[in-house]
Short mmCIF file of C-alpha atoms in Angstrom, two decimals:
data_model
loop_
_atom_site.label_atom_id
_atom_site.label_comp_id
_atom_site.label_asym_id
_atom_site.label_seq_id
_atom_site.Cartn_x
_atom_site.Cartn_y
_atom_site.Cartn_z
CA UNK A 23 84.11 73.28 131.95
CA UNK A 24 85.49 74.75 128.70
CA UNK A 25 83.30 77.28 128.70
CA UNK A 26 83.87 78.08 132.15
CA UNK A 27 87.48 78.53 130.99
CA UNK A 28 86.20 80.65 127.82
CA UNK A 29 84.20 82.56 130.09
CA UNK A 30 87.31 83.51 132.48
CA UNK A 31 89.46 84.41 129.43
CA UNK A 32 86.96 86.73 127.87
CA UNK A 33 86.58 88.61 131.27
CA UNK A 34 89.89 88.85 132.02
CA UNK A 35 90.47 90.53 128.51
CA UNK A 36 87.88 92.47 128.61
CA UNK A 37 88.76 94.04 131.62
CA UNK A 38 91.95 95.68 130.31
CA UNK A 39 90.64 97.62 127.78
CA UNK A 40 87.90 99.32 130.24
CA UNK A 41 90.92 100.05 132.75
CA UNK A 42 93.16 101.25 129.51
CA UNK A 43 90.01 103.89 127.87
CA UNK A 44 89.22 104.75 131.89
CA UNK A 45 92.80 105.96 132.19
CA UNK A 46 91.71 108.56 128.75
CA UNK A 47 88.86 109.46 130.39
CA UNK A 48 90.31 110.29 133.40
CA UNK A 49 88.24 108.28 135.17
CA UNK A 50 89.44 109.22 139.49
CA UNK A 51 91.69 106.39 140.45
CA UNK A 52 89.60 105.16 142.86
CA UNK A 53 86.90 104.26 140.48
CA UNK A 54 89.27 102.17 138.34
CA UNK A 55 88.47 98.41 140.16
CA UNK A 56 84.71 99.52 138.94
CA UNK A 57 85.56 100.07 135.53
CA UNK A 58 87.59 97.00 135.69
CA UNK A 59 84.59 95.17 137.00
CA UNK A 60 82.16 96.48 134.67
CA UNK A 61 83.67 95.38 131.99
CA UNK A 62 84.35 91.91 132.61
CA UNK A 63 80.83 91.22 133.57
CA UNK A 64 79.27 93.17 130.89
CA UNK A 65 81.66 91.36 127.92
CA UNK A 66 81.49 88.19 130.04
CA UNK A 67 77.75 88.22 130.16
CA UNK A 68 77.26 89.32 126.53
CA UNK A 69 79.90 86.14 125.81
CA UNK A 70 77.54 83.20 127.51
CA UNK A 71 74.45 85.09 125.59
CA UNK A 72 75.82 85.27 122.16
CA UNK A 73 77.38 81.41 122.99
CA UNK A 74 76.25 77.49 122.34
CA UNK A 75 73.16 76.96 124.82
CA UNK A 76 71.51 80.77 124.68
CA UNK A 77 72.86 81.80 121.21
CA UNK A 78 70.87 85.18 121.22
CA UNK A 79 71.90 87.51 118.32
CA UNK A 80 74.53 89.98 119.39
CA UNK A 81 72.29 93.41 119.94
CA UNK A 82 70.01 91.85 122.36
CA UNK A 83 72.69 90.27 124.16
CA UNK A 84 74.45 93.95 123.96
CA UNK A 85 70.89 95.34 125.21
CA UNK A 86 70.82 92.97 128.46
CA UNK A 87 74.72 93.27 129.29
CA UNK A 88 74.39 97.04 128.97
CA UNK A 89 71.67 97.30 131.37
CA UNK A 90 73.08 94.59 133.93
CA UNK A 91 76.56 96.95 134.10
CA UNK A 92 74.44 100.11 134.33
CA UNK A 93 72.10 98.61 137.31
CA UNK A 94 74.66 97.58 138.97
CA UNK A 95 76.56 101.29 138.37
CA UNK A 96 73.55 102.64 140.12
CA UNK A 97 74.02 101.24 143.05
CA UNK A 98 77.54 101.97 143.38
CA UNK A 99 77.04 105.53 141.96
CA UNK A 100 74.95 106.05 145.32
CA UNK A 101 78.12 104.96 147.78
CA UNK A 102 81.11 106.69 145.61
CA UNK A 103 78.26 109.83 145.18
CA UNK A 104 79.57 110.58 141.47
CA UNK A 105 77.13 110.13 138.29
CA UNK A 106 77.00 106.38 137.04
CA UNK A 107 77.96 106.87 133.94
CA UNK A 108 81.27 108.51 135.28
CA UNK A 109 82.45 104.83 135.20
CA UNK A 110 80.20 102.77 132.84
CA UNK A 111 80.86 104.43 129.71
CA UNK A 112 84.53 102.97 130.02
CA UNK A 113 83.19 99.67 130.91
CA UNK A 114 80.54 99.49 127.77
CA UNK A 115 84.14 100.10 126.13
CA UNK A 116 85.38 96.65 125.46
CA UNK A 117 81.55 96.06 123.91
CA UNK A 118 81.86 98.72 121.29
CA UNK A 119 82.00 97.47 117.53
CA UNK A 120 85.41 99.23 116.44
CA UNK A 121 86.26 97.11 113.71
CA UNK A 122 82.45 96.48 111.97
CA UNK A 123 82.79 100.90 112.46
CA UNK A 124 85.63 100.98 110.73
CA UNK A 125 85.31 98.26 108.11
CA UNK A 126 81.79 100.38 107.11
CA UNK A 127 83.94 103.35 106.55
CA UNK A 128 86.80 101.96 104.88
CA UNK A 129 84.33 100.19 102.62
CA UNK A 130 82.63 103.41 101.86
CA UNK A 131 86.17 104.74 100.75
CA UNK A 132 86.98 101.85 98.25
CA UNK A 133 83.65 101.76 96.90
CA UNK A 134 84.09 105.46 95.81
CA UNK A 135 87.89 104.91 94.54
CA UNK A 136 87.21 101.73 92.68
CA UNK A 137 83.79 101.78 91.86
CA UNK A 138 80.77 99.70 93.16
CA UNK A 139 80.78 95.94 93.61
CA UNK A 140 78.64 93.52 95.97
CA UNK A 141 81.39 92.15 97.60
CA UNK A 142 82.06 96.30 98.89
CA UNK A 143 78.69 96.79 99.52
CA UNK A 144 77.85 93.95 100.98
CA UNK A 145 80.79 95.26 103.67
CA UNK A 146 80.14 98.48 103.94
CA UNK A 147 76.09 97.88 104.82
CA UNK A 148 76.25 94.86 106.92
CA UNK A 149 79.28 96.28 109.13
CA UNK A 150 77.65 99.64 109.39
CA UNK A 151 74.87 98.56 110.51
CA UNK A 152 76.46 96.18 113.03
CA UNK A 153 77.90 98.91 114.86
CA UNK A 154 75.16 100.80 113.91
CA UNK A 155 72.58 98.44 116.01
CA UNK A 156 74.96 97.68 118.73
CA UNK A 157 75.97 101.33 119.57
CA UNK A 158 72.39 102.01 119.91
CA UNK A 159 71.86 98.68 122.40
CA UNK A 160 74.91 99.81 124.32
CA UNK A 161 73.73 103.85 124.92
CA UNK A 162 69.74 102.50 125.42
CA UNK A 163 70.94 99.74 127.99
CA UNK A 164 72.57 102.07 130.21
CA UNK A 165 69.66 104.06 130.02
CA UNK A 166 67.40 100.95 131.43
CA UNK A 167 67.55 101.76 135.08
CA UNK A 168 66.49 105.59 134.21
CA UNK A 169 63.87 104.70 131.90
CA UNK A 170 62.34 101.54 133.91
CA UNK A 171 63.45 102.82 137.95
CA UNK A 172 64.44 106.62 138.05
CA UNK A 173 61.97 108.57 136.23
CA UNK A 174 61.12 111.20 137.88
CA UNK A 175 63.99 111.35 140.64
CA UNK A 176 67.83 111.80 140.45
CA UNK A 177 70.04 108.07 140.27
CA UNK A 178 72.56 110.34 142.56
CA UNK B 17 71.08 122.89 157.38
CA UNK B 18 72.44 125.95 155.85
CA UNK B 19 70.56 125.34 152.54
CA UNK B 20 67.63 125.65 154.46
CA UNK B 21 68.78 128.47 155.76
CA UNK B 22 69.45 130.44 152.21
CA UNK B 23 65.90 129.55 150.98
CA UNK B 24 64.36 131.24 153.18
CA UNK B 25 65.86 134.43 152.29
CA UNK B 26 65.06 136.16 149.38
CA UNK B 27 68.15 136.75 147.01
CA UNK B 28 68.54 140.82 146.22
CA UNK B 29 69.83 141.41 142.67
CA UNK B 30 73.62 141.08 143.07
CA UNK B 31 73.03 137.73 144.73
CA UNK B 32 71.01 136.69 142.11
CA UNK B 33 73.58 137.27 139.49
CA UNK B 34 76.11 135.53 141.30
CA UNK B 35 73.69 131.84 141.84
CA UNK B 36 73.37 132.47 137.81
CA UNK B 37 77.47 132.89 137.05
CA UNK B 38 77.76 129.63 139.66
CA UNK B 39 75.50 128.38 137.67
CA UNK B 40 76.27 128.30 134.15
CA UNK B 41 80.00 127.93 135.61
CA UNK B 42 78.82 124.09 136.77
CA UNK B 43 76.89 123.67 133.45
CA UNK B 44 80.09 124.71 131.43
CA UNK B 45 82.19 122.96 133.18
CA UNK B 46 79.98 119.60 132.92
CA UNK B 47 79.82 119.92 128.96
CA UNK B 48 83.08 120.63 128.65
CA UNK B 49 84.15 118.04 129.86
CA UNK B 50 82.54 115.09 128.05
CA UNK B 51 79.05 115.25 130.74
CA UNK B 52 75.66 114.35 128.75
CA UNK B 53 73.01 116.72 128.67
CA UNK B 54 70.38 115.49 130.99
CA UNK B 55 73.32 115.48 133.54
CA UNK B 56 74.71 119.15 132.92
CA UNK B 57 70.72 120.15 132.98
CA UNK B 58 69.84 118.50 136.10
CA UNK B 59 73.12 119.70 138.01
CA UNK B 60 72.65 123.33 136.98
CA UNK B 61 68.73 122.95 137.81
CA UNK B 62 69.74 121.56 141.64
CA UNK B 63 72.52 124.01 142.19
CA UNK B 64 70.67 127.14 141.32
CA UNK B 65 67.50 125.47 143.51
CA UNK B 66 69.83 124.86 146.34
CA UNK B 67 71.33 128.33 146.33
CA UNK B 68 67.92 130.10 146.60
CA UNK B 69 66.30 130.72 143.33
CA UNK B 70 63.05 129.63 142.44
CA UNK B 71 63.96 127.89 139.38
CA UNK B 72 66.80 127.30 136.71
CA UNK B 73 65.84 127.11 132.57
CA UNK B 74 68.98 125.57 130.52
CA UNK B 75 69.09 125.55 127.08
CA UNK B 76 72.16 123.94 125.90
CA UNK B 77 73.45 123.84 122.09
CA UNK B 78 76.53 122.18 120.93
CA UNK B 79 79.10 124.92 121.56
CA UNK B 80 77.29 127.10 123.68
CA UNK B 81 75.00 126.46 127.24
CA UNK B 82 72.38 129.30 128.25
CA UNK B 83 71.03 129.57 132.02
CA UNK B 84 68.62 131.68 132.96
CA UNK B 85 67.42 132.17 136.92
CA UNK B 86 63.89 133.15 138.31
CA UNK B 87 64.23 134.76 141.70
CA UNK B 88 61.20 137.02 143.14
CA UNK B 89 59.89 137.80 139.86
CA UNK B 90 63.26 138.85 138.38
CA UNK B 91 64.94 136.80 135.44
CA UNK B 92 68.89 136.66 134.75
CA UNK B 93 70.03 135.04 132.15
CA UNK B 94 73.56 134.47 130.65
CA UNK B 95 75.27 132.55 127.89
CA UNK B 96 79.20 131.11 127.88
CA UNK B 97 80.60 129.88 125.00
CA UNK B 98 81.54 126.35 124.98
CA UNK B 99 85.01 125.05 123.82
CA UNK B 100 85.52 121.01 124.10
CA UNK B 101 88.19 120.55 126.59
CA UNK B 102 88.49 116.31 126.02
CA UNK B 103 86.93 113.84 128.07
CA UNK B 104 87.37 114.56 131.76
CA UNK B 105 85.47 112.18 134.21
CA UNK B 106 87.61 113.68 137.03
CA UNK B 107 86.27 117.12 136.66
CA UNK B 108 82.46 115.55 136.14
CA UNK B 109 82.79 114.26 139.48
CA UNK B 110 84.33 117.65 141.25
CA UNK B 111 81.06 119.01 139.84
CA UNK B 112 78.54 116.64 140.79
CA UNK B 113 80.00 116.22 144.62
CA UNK B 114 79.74 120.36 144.81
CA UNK B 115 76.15 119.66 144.48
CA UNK B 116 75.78 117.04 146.64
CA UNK B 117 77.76 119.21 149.31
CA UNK B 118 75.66 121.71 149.05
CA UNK B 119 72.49 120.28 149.17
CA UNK B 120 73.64 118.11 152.18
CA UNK B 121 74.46 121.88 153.86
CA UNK B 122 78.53 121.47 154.25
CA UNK B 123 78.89 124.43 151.97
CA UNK B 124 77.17 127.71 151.46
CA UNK B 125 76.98 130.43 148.06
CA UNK B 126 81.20 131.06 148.70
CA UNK B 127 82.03 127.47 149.62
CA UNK B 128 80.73 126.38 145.85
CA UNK B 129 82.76 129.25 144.18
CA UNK B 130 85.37 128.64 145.75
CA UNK B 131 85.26 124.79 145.19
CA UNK B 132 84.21 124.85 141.44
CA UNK B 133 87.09 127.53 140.87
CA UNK B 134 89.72 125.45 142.86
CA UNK B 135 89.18 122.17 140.14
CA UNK B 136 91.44 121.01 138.90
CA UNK B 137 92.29 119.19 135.61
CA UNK B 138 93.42 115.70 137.11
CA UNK B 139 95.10 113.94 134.72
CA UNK B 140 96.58 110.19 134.92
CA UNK B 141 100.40 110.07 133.90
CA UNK B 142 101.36 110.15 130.36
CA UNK B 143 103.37 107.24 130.41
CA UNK B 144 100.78 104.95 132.25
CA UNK B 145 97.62 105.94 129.93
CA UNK B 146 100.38 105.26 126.57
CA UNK B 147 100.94 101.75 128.31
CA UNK B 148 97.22 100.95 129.45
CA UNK B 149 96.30 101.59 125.72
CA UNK B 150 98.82 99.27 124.27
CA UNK B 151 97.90 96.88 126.72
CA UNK B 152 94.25 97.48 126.05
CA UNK B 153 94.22 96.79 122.37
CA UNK B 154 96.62 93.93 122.43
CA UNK B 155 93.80 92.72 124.43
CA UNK B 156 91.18 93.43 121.34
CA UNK B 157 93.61 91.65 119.26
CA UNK B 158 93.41 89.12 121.71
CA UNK B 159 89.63 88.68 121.83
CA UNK B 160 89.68 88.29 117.98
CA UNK B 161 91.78 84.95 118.14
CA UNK B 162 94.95 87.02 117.83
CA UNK B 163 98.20 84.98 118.63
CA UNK B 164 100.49 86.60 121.03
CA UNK B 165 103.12 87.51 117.88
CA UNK B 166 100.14 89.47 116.64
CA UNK B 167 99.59 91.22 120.30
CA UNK B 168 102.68 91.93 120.79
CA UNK B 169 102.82 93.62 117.16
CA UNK B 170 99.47 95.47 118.28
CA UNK B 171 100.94 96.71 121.53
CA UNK B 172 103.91 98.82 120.22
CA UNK B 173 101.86 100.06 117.50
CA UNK B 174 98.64 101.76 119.56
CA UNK B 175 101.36 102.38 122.58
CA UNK B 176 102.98 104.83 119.55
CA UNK B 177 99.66 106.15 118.76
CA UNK B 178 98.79 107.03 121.82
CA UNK B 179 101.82 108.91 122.49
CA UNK B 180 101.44 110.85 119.55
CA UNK B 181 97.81 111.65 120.27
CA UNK B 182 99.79 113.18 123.73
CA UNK B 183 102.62 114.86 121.50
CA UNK B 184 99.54 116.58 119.70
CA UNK B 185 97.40 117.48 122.63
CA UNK B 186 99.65 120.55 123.37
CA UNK B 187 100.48 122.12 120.13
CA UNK B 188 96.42 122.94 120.27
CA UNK B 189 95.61 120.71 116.59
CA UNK B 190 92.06 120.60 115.56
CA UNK B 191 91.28 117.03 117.36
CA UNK B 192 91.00 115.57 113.42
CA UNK B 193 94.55 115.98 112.47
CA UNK B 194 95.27 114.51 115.42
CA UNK B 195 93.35 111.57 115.29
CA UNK B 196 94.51 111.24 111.19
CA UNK B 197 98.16 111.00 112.62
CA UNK B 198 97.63 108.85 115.04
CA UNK B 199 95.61 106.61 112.61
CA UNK B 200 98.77 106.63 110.51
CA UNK B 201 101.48 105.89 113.08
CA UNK B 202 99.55 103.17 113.98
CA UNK B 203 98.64 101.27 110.80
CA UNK B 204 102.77 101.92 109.76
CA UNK B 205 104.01 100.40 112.47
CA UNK B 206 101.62 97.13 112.44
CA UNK B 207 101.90 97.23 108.20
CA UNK B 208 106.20 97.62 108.84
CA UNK B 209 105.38 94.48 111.45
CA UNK B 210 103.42 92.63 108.20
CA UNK B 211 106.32 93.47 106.09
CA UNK B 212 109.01 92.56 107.93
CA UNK B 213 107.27 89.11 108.56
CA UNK B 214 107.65 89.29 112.22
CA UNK B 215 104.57 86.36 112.29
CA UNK B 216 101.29 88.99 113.25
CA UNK B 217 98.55 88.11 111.10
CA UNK B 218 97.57 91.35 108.99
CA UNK B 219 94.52 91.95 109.18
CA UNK B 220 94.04 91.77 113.01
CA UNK B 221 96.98 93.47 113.75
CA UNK B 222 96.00 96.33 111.22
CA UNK B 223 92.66 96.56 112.83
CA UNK B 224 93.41 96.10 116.38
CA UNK B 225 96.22 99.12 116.44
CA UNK B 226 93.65 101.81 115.48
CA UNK B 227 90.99 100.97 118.03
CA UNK B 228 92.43 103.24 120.55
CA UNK B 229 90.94 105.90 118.05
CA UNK B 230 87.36 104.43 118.33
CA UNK B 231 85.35 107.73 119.43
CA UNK B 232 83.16 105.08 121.66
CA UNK B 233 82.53 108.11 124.58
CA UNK B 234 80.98 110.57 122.05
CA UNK B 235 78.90 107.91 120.15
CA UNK B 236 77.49 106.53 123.12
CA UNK B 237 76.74 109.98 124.57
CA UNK B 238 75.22 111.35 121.21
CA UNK B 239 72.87 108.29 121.22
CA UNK B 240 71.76 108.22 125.30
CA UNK B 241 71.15 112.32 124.56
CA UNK B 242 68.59 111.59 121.97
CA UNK B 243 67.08 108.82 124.10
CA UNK B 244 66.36 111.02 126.43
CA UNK B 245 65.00 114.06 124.40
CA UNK B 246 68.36 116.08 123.56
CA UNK B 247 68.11 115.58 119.72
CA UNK B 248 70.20 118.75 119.05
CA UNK B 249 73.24 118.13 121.52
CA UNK B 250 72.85 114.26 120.40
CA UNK B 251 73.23 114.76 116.57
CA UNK B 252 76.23 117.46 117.07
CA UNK B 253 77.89 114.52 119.24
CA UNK B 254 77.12 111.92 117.08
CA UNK B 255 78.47 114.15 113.52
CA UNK B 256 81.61 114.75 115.13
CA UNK B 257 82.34 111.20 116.05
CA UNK B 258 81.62 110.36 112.84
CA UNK B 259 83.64 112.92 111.41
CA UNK B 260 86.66 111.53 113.97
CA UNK B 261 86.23 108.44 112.60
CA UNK B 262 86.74 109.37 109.15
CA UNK B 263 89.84 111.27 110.10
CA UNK B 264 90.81 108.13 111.43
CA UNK B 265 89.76 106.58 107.90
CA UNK B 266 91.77 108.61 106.05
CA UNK B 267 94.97 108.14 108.13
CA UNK B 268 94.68 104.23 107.69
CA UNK B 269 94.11 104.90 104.35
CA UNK B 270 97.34 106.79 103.61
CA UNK B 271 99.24 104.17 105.73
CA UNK B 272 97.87 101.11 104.06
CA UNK B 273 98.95 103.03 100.51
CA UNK B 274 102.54 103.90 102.18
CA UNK B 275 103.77 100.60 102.84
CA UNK B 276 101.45 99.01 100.44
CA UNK B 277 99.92 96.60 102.53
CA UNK B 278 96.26 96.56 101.83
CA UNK B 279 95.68 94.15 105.07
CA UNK B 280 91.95 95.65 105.98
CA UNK B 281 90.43 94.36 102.49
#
């Protein structure tokens, strides 16, 4: 039951930020529910995988929420008759590792103003290639359905 | 079905030239707009086919898209420059539906030019995007355990960012300076919160207020383009997210060195 509760809160918060970064893409209005949707399941699902019973590591569960966001995309893409990704993207938004990107960067920054020490690097290489590894699972797993399904023919 | 119809006339020269301008018009207009490459390719490719050539070749590079038609022996080719416009997923799917129309026969070669001419640059309004960003990363903060002191904190500052980023847009900045400014409005307002003790916990309000300025469409776009064989496009993508983010860097920098509030470290 807690979980169940986690679950709900961790949709329902990641659903604004798709709507909010859909509304700077200028994603049509219509298409808003969709990006809404997308990313509550896709930061919902990667939630129960990264959680107690599952506990996968964080790319893979990236990976497999990716693709379930971008399958289901495809068949929606086919009834609104605009590209998939036109309302994906936004929902893989709420997935994407701002503050590991960041943190790298910023790391990078003190090492070269105050000189090298583990504690920096240890930051600046873990962090990086956090968002490193889960940029890459979020772009491949919306690939999945044109890689596995639609290889030689059009999703739309 | 009028497509039908135009294949099975041979195009003369002028008509030629014009399927290639309609072309590279629906290519440019894709890229410039924040479309991935295998998406501006394949539209181009089923436009031209669908107007009557035999075949479209598109070559695209990172500020410039090349199309060249094959009609009855005869090749045209022609090259626009490309200038980013900003994310547009409005515009994408003006472009894409054209297509469709097209190949479904409800338009012909003067329907599409008129159609792709007659787009226009939908935006949302100013004041809802500003709000849906605050919103959206009060709801990061959120997700990292943030208390609601901390969202609220996180709210005005990317809401202040945002509009900035809109104050910019205009004056026609180089997209860096704009996200360095932003960067800084952002991490002053949530290190003035830290300062004034107003309760928001540094650290995730510090972080939370600049992830408006993630460059999440570009990096995800750079990556799926080199997935899928567009290593040029996907690096140029991927260097100038990069390079965003270290704009963004450098303007969280200067704030955190302002107000002397070191709360990322």
């Amino acid at each position: 039951m807690n979980l169940l509760l986690a679950l709900a809160q961790d949709m329902a918060l990641a659903s604004v930020p798709a709507v909010g970064f859909a509304l700077v893409f200028n994603v049509p209005s219509r298409m808003l529910g969709y990006c809404a949707m997308g990313g509550a399941v896709g930061h919902g699902l990667r939630f129960l995988l990264v959680s107690e019973p599952v506990r996968m590591p964080i790319e893979w569960a990236t990976l497999l929420a990716a693709a379930v966001v971008s399958l289901i995309g495809v068949q929606l893409a086919r009834r609104l008759r605009a590209h998939p990704k036109v309302f994906t993207v936004a929902a893989m938004i709420p997935m994407v590792p701002g503050v590991p990107f960041f943190s790298a960067l910023l790391a990078i920054v003190e090492i070269n103003r105050e000189g090298l020490t583990d504690a920096l690097l240890q930051t600046a290489i873990n962090s990086g290639l956090r968002a490193l590894f889960i940029i890459g699972a979020l772009a491949v797993g919306l690939a999945i359905p044109g890689l596995l399904f639609y290889r030689r023919r059009p999703v739309v | 079905m009028l497509s039908a119809v135009v294949k099975q006339v041979t195009l003369d020269e002028p008509g030629q030239r014009e399927v290639t301008r309609l072309c590279v018009q629906a290519a440019l207009t894709l890229l410039q707009h924040g479309a991935e490459s295998a998406l501006v390719e394949s539209v181009a490719r089923r436009l031209g086919v669908a107007l009557g050539v035999e075949s479209v070749e598109v070559a695209i590079m990172a500020n410039a898209v090349t199309v060249t038609t094959l009609s009855g022996g005869q090749c045209v080719t022609t090259v626009r420059r490309n200038e980013d416009r900003g994310i547009n997923m409005h515009v994408v799917t003006e472009v894409q539906r054209t297509m469709l129309d097209l190949e479904d026969g409800r338009l012909d070669r003067a329907g599409v030019a008129e159609r792709l001419g007659a787009i226009r640059h939908f935006r949302h309004p100013r004041w809802l995007v500003a709000l849906g960003i605050g919103l959206s990363c009060a709801c990061f903060a959120a997700l990292q355990k943030g208390d609601l002191r901390t969202c609220a904190v996180v709210f005005v500052a990317s809401m202040l960012a945002m509009v900035v980023r809109q104050l910019f847009a205009p004056l026609h900045f180089n997209p860096l300076v704009t996200f360095f400014a932003a960067a800084f409005v952002a991490t002053s307002v949530a290190a003035a919160a830290v300062l004034l003790e107003l309760g928001a916990t540094a650290k995730i309000a510090m972080a939370s207020s600049v992830l408006l300025l993630v460059p999440g469409f570009p990096l995800i776009n750079g990556v799926s383009d080199m997935v899928k064989g567009y290593i040029n496009t996907g690096i140029s993508r991927l260097v100038f997210a990069l390079m965003l983010a270290t704009a963004t860097c450098g303007g969280i920098l200067l704030g955190m060195a302002v107000w002397n509030t070191w709360g990322w470290s």
